[in-house]
């Protein structure tokens, strides 16, 4: 007799039959029926119609039946909220049961019923259970708080459950502590700015004690929580490390990795001369290696993390190369990761072994893997100079195999090796040329053509080879076409006599018969160069190229440091900071490695210790309004935004004059770009015209700047530019910007930077429908192409007449930017104060009437913390952002400001701001907002906060 | 935390879903199916798949995908470890973990899953505790349940869950008190063409089956604890004692459990107990290629090698193989191109060999890759690392237990390149 019978009934009257059985008098029959219902539910059948009948079975002493009914309730209560109320009484009764198992079960189940009405009844039983004498009930109740918070956050805060939860961190039972930490962490994730997990040396000590005794899962939560703590000096860091180290021997790999995270982070604070530092390094290697003997899925996550660790501290695993050797039946995702780490660990000492392995891999079956292995050989050559020769000979061996994709891949890498070590391995060119015909992939063809062009003087039949490519010129991909054009020009400059015809042919093909502007432009430039000044042409085309960098694929150090803080999380699997992919408008707490405190002296002298601490004590919490993309700032690979944007653009106005004469002289200096692809337009020439769009708007804003300088109140607060679209997500285009409001007009100040190697043109911008109908009032004008490494500032005027759609969060703006490369999307949050209109001052009487008129439910209260402003300063600041003070009153030493503002869509917001002047210890402002559309309150509050704090 | 779990069989049907928070539509699995399609083989489906609103983390075991859905930043290893724990629990409960078995026991499965997670937080994952909460189905119990109307859900609070030794239940009683320990070592190795070792390491575990009355406190010491420099312990082991004295001291869970696992790294010299002599070559379709494999013992410390199985994935172009083994049986599957030779015991006087010819498909060119040979074997009464248990003592209880220790060496991922 098995449960499969529950699945078999599919005939029509099934529900009816079940109903009858559920109402049967016989206990046994009832239970069987409930089982059938659950089975149907599991496979996705809708059995919600049976709700009342199933709930009726709930009043029973039979624990199994009770559990089954609970299961059912959790699934369907949402769709039948009124019915679910019927179950409440039983729940409340069960919460008082003498058996702790039943008490826990009841409170657990109640938390899973996501119905508002039920949650109200849950509060009292939950409060009791949080203080229950039995730790099993307490630990279940702790999780229940997290559940409740998910359903109704406000309720949890109002009922003071968060404080009770915080108290549970000091509970005597380690399991309760672990669950309290887990619940708090989850709640904190949705409230990044709140200081829920306020860690201090005492609570850390409690956590460390609980760590030893709680379950493996609890250890994970506690370790992840510990990782957020910032020890005050290296001594504390060391003592925490010492107590965490035993976790490295845990059987659960998640515990191990979380422990590694804590150690990697706190190690940063330890002095390298310390004996303990060396011991710790040694202790880290074995557990990491052990992770690799686990199941492949675990291996994958471990490898992604090891990849980071190896980049941060290569010394840990430098002797463990062999464990990363690939087994032929590893899943492909494990193979590729292992390969990557092998290259990162490659050094002179082990290169022979690595190369032998890579060569072995190059004969495997999986094509992707083989390609990557061949590429890896090239990377080894570039990384370890002493091995270059051996790498080249290995590659030559592989070319001899004549396996098509191996040959092509090998040629692509050999090109890179030539770029790194010019004039060293040209002897192999002959072998390469033999394989010319078998190349059918653009990348390989382009690489081969580059080699022929670069070394044209040593290849006797270079002209013939290139000519053979020229026949099918129009069928080639752009990459090959561009390369061919450059190669033939190089050839011509090297052997002018025999190749005149060829060069003319390619120039006419490129300039006359091609639709591709890049190709045409490049063709014209060569043509003019060659016809006006061949000597200059030689200098340009045959200029000495910069060597390619050793490790182009390293993660940028600040990002790496951030990722180290996220070891063991999804961020570490994706190698992106959570802000780059975490969903929703929640701000993300920005983590950074602790600063290294001075070694032994710092502990001796008390003055130096606090010096390192302040930066640690205040984690970089970006205010929610600073938006989720805000902390991508850290990613900014380029130099920081220099000076105020207005000043910069006015200077560039002058540069326009230089346009005419400067061109020729500038071009000579431009070396051939990396990878030979950025030939389109020399950057310097393009730079000037790119500014053409700026003058009009910047001139205007200059005027405004003047007026504001005189002291009138125009121009609201402008946030510094934040990176909205990082270059790595938009094929090299980086966009940063901010929103401004000046004399009634809103604009979006953008800064476009080209970080690719390719010229960007044809910019356009579009907004998705948004809450306030923001739309560009004029097209995005970037007049000239944007060359590599060039930045352009644009002020895009906006209006609010676009189509309206409510967004979540309200101030979310989704933007699409197009250029010649692709279309990119990003979203940003605009500060609400740009929408505050100039005529937002309400009449006094009107204010009073409206304040009374708006129902009290619509009133929202906020606190603006640590804002030491007096009344005048605050009022002045707010007024410049169109928040108008209507009346002022002094009540019991507190200043009350009554203020009003109006949004572009006509919504009025009334505010009462309470300030306590002259009380330096209490610097919090209290803000009450009333509005007919209460959803804007949160954002208005954020605007207040931003304005007042800047 | 973990939001939902979907079980998907190899033909892509979702046959079980479980939600611990709000219900996530099963359409979220479409992203998984996409990834599954892209990966040629089930093993190659990436374990972490991002979707616009969720993340799918999966493990593939017993030809079933266990796909967990998470919504916020959760340590992926935590999720994957948990999924493996789910599979282990099913196996523990039902003997095997397969689609029909899970369907047969769907109610128990559901109850167990419900107990394992609460709102996505792990609740009870220790098999001891789970079994007290929900009794595993046995034929006897099913019969008894039907007659008496009792259930397989325990109605007592599992006491162990609250004690300082959560892994052990109280009031355990046995008439025969016994404690068995199995030291099992697996050799992972890659041997190159010429027979020299590219990399070799040992993954060892000590599995225990302890059936002792009361609250016994055990200590286990080794002759050569120096070997164990990279160990992972069961939570019951007192780490301090190990650090200072290199002695394992613990109150064991009741029944079967893994006391520790250890790893002897590639840097130490690992003895390789077998060698494979091979000569495999392919010729273009016109003539037959030659194939010959001989297996022989190397450093076995005088023990016999048994249960030897040789498997090898032949290149796609191979049409057929006609081979004769000197002992054992062999098969060649012309569809999957998998050659498998069940050798059995190796007799050092008369080494087993497999000889014959290979033929390629008409028109197929000589394959580029060489097949890798996979080896399985067992050696009883030997821990190849040399690990030896010195003594086992019991404190805290009066009776005299029966103690036993067994050693075994097995091949893990043992590969010979040709």
PDB file of C-alpha atoms in Angstrom, chain A residues 494-592:
ATOM      1  CA  UNK A 494      56.723  48.384 -46.446  1.00  0.00           C
ATOM      2  CA  UNK A 495      56.931  47.329 -50.067  1.00  0.00           C
ATOM      3  CA  UNK A 496      55.571  50.278 -52.052  1.00  0.00           C
ATOM      4  CA  UNK A 497      56.776  49.162 -55.428  1.00  0.00           C
ATOM      5  CA  UNK A 498      54.946  45.896 -56.010  1.00  0.00           C
ATOM      6  CA  UNK A 499      51.728  46.574 -54.178  1.00  0.00           C
ATOM      7  CA  UNK A 500      50.389  49.835 -55.507  1.00  0.00           C
ATOM      8  CA  UNK A 501      47.645  48.130 -57.410  1.00  0.00           C
ATOM      9  CA  UNK A 502      46.597  46.100 -54.425  1.00  0.00           C
ATOM     10  CA  UNK A 503      46.327  49.059 -52.123  1.00  0.00           C
ATOM     11  CA  UNK A 504      44.251  50.994 -54.610  1.00  0.00           C
ATOM     12  CA  UNK A 505      41.964  48.069 -54.983  1.00  0.00           C
ATOM     13  CA  UNK A 506      41.356  47.729 -51.265  1.00  0.00           C
ATOM     14  CA  UNK A 507      40.897  51.447 -50.757  1.00  0.00           C
ATOM     15  CA  UNK A 508      38.295  51.634 -53.454  1.00  0.00           C
ATOM     16  CA  UNK A 509      36.555  48.546 -52.071  1.00  0.00           C
ATOM     17  CA  UNK A 510      36.494  50.112 -48.637  1.00  0.00           C
ATOM     18  CA  UNK A 511      35.488  53.616 -49.575  1.00  0.00           C
ATOM     19  CA  UNK A 512      33.202  53.134 -52.534  1.00  0.00           C
ATOM     20  CA  UNK A 513      31.538  49.787 -52.281  1.00  0.00           C
ATOM     21  CA  UNK A 514      31.032  49.455 -48.565  1.00  0.00           C
ATOM     22  CA  UNK A 515      28.037  50.450 -46.482  1.00  0.00           C
ATOM     23  CA  UNK A 516      29.948  50.303 -43.272  1.00  0.00           C
ATOM     24  CA  UNK A 517      30.847  53.789 -42.052  1.00  0.00           C
ATOM     25  CA  UNK A 518      33.723  52.575 -39.921  1.00  0.00           C
ATOM     26  CA  UNK A 519      35.283  50.876 -42.859  1.00  0.00           C
ATOM     27  CA  UNK A 520      34.708  53.863 -45.122  1.00  0.00           C
ATOM     28  CA  UNK A 521      36.140  56.293 -42.618  1.00  0.00           C
ATOM     29  CA  UNK A 522      39.182  54.227 -42.080  1.00  0.00           C
ATOM     30  CA  UNK A 523      39.610  53.869 -45.826  1.00  0.00           C
ATOM     31  CA  UNK A 524      39.381  57.604 -46.393  1.00  0.00           C
ATOM     32  CA  UNK A 525      41.846  58.384 -43.678  1.00  0.00           C
ATOM     33  CA  UNK A 526      44.396  56.003 -45.112  1.00  0.00           C
ATOM     34  CA  UNK A 527      43.751  57.298 -48.595  1.00  0.00           C
ATOM     35  CA  UNK A 528      44.302  60.915 -47.633  1.00  0.00           C
ATOM     36  CA  UNK A 529      47.270  60.117 -45.489  1.00  0.00           C
ATOM     37  CA  UNK A 530      48.901  58.203 -48.273  1.00  0.00           C
ATOM     38  CA  UNK A 531      48.184  60.823 -50.909  1.00  0.00           C
ATOM     39  CA  UNK A 532      49.259  63.857 -48.885  1.00  0.00           C
ATOM     40  CA  UNK A 533      52.173  62.722 -46.802  1.00  0.00           C
ATOM     41  CA  UNK A 534      53.453  59.148 -47.057  1.00  0.00           C
ATOM     42  CA  UNK A 535      56.055  59.803 -44.400  1.00  0.00           C
ATOM     43  CA  UNK A 536      53.402  60.783 -41.909  1.00  0.00           C
ATOM     44  CA  UNK A 537      51.398  57.793 -43.011  1.00  0.00           C
ATOM     45  CA  UNK A 538      54.294  55.578 -42.156  1.00  0.00           C
ATOM     46  CA  UNK A 539      54.595  57.162 -38.763  1.00  0.00           C
ATOM     47  CA  UNK A 540      50.947  56.610 -38.077  1.00  0.00           C
ATOM     48  CA  UNK A 541      50.375  53.181 -39.476  1.00  0.00           C
ATOM     49  CA  UNK A 542      53.657  51.584 -38.608  1.00  0.00           C
ATOM     50  CA  UNK A 543      53.964  53.259 -35.230  1.00  0.00           C
ATOM     51  CA  UNK A 544      55.290  51.134 -32.457  1.00  0.00           C
ATOM     52  CA  UNK A 545      52.442  49.534 -30.621  1.00  0.00           C
ATOM     53  CA  UNK A 546      52.116  49.408 -26.878  1.00  0.00           C
ATOM     54  CA  UNK A 547      52.639  45.943 -25.411  1.00  0.00           C
ATOM     55  CA  UNK A 548      49.492  44.256 -24.308  1.00  0.00           C
ATOM     56  CA  UNK A 549      49.021  44.086 -20.603  1.00  0.00           C
ATOM     57  CA  UNK A 550      49.991  40.972 -18.736  1.00  0.00           C
ATOM     58  CA  UNK A 551      46.721  40.137 -17.113  1.00  0.00           C
ATOM     59  CA  UNK A 552      43.857  41.752 -18.868  1.00  0.00           C
ATOM     60  CA  UNK A 553      41.382  39.531 -17.100  1.00  0.00           C
ATOM     61  CA  UNK A 554      42.136  40.437 -13.506  1.00  0.00           C
ATOM     62  CA  UNK A 555      39.290  41.821 -11.486  1.00  0.00           C
ATOM     63  CA  UNK A 556      39.786  45.455 -10.716  1.00  0.00           C
ATOM     64  CA  UNK A 557      41.209  45.784  -7.148  1.00  0.00           C
ATOM     65  CA  UNK A 558      38.444  47.801  -5.481  1.00  0.00           C
ATOM     66  CA  UNK A 559      35.832  45.465  -6.902  1.00  0.00           C
ATOM     67  CA  UNK A 560      37.906  42.509  -5.787  1.00  0.00           C
ATOM     68  CA  UNK A 561      38.079  43.871  -2.257  1.00  0.00           C
ATOM     69  CA  UNK A 562      34.352  44.292  -2.209  1.00  0.00           C
ATOM     70  CA  UNK A 563      33.782  40.816  -3.549  1.00  0.00           C
ATOM     71  CA  UNK A 564      36.028  39.330  -0.882  1.00  0.00           C
ATOM     72  CA  UNK A 565      33.483  40.638   1.612  1.00  0.00           C
ATOM     73  CA  UNK A 566      30.857  38.681  -0.260  1.00  0.00           C
ATOM     74  CA  UNK A 567      32.583  35.305  -0.328  1.00  0.00           C
ATOM     75  CA  UNK A 568      30.074  32.504  -0.315  1.00  0.00           C
ATOM     76  CA  UNK A 569      27.223  34.592  -1.650  1.00  0.00           C
ATOM     77  CA  UNK A 570      25.676  34.873  -5.074  1.00  0.00           C
ATOM     78  CA  UNK A 571      27.777  37.956  -5.648  1.00  0.00           C
ATOM     79  CA  UNK A 572      30.869  35.814  -5.467  1.00  0.00           C
ATOM     80  CA  UNK A 573      29.455  33.384  -7.994  1.00  0.00           C
ATOM     81  CA  UNK A 574      28.736  36.153 -10.449  1.00  0.00           C
ATOM     82  CA  UNK A 575      31.805  38.199  -9.571  1.00  0.00           C
ATOM     83  CA  UNK A 576      29.611  41.265  -9.413  1.00  0.00           C
ATOM     84  CA  UNK A 577      28.689  43.360  -6.407  1.00  0.00           C
ATOM     85  CA  UNK A 578      25.155  42.653  -5.195  1.00  0.00           C
ATOM     86  CA  UNK A 579      24.067  46.138  -6.204  1.00  0.00           C
ATOM     87  CA  UNK A 580      24.590  45.111  -9.810  1.00  0.00           C
ATOM     88  CA  UNK A 581      21.965  42.414  -9.690  1.00  0.00           C
ATOM     89  CA  UNK A 582      19.955  42.510  -6.485  1.00  0.00           C
ATOM     90  CA  UNK A 583      16.410  43.235  -7.334  1.00  0.00           C
ATOM     91  CA  UNK A 584      14.255  46.114  -6.343  1.00  0.00           C
ATOM     92  CA  UNK A 585      14.726  49.640  -5.137  1.00  0.00           C
ATOM     93  CA  UNK A 586      16.336  48.650  -1.904  1.00  0.00           C
ATOM     94  CA  UNK A 587      19.573  50.303  -1.177  1.00  0.00           C
ATOM     95  CA  UNK A 588      22.394  47.925  -0.686  1.00  0.00           C
ATOM     96  CA  UNK A 589      24.843  48.149   2.101  1.00  0.00           C
ATOM     97  CA  UNK A 590      28.216  48.637   0.695  1.00  0.00           C
ATOM     98  CA  UNK A 591      30.885  46.486   2.186  1.00  0.00           C
ATOM     99  CA  UNK A 592      34.565  47.114   2.219  1.00  0.00           C
TER     100      UNK A 592
END
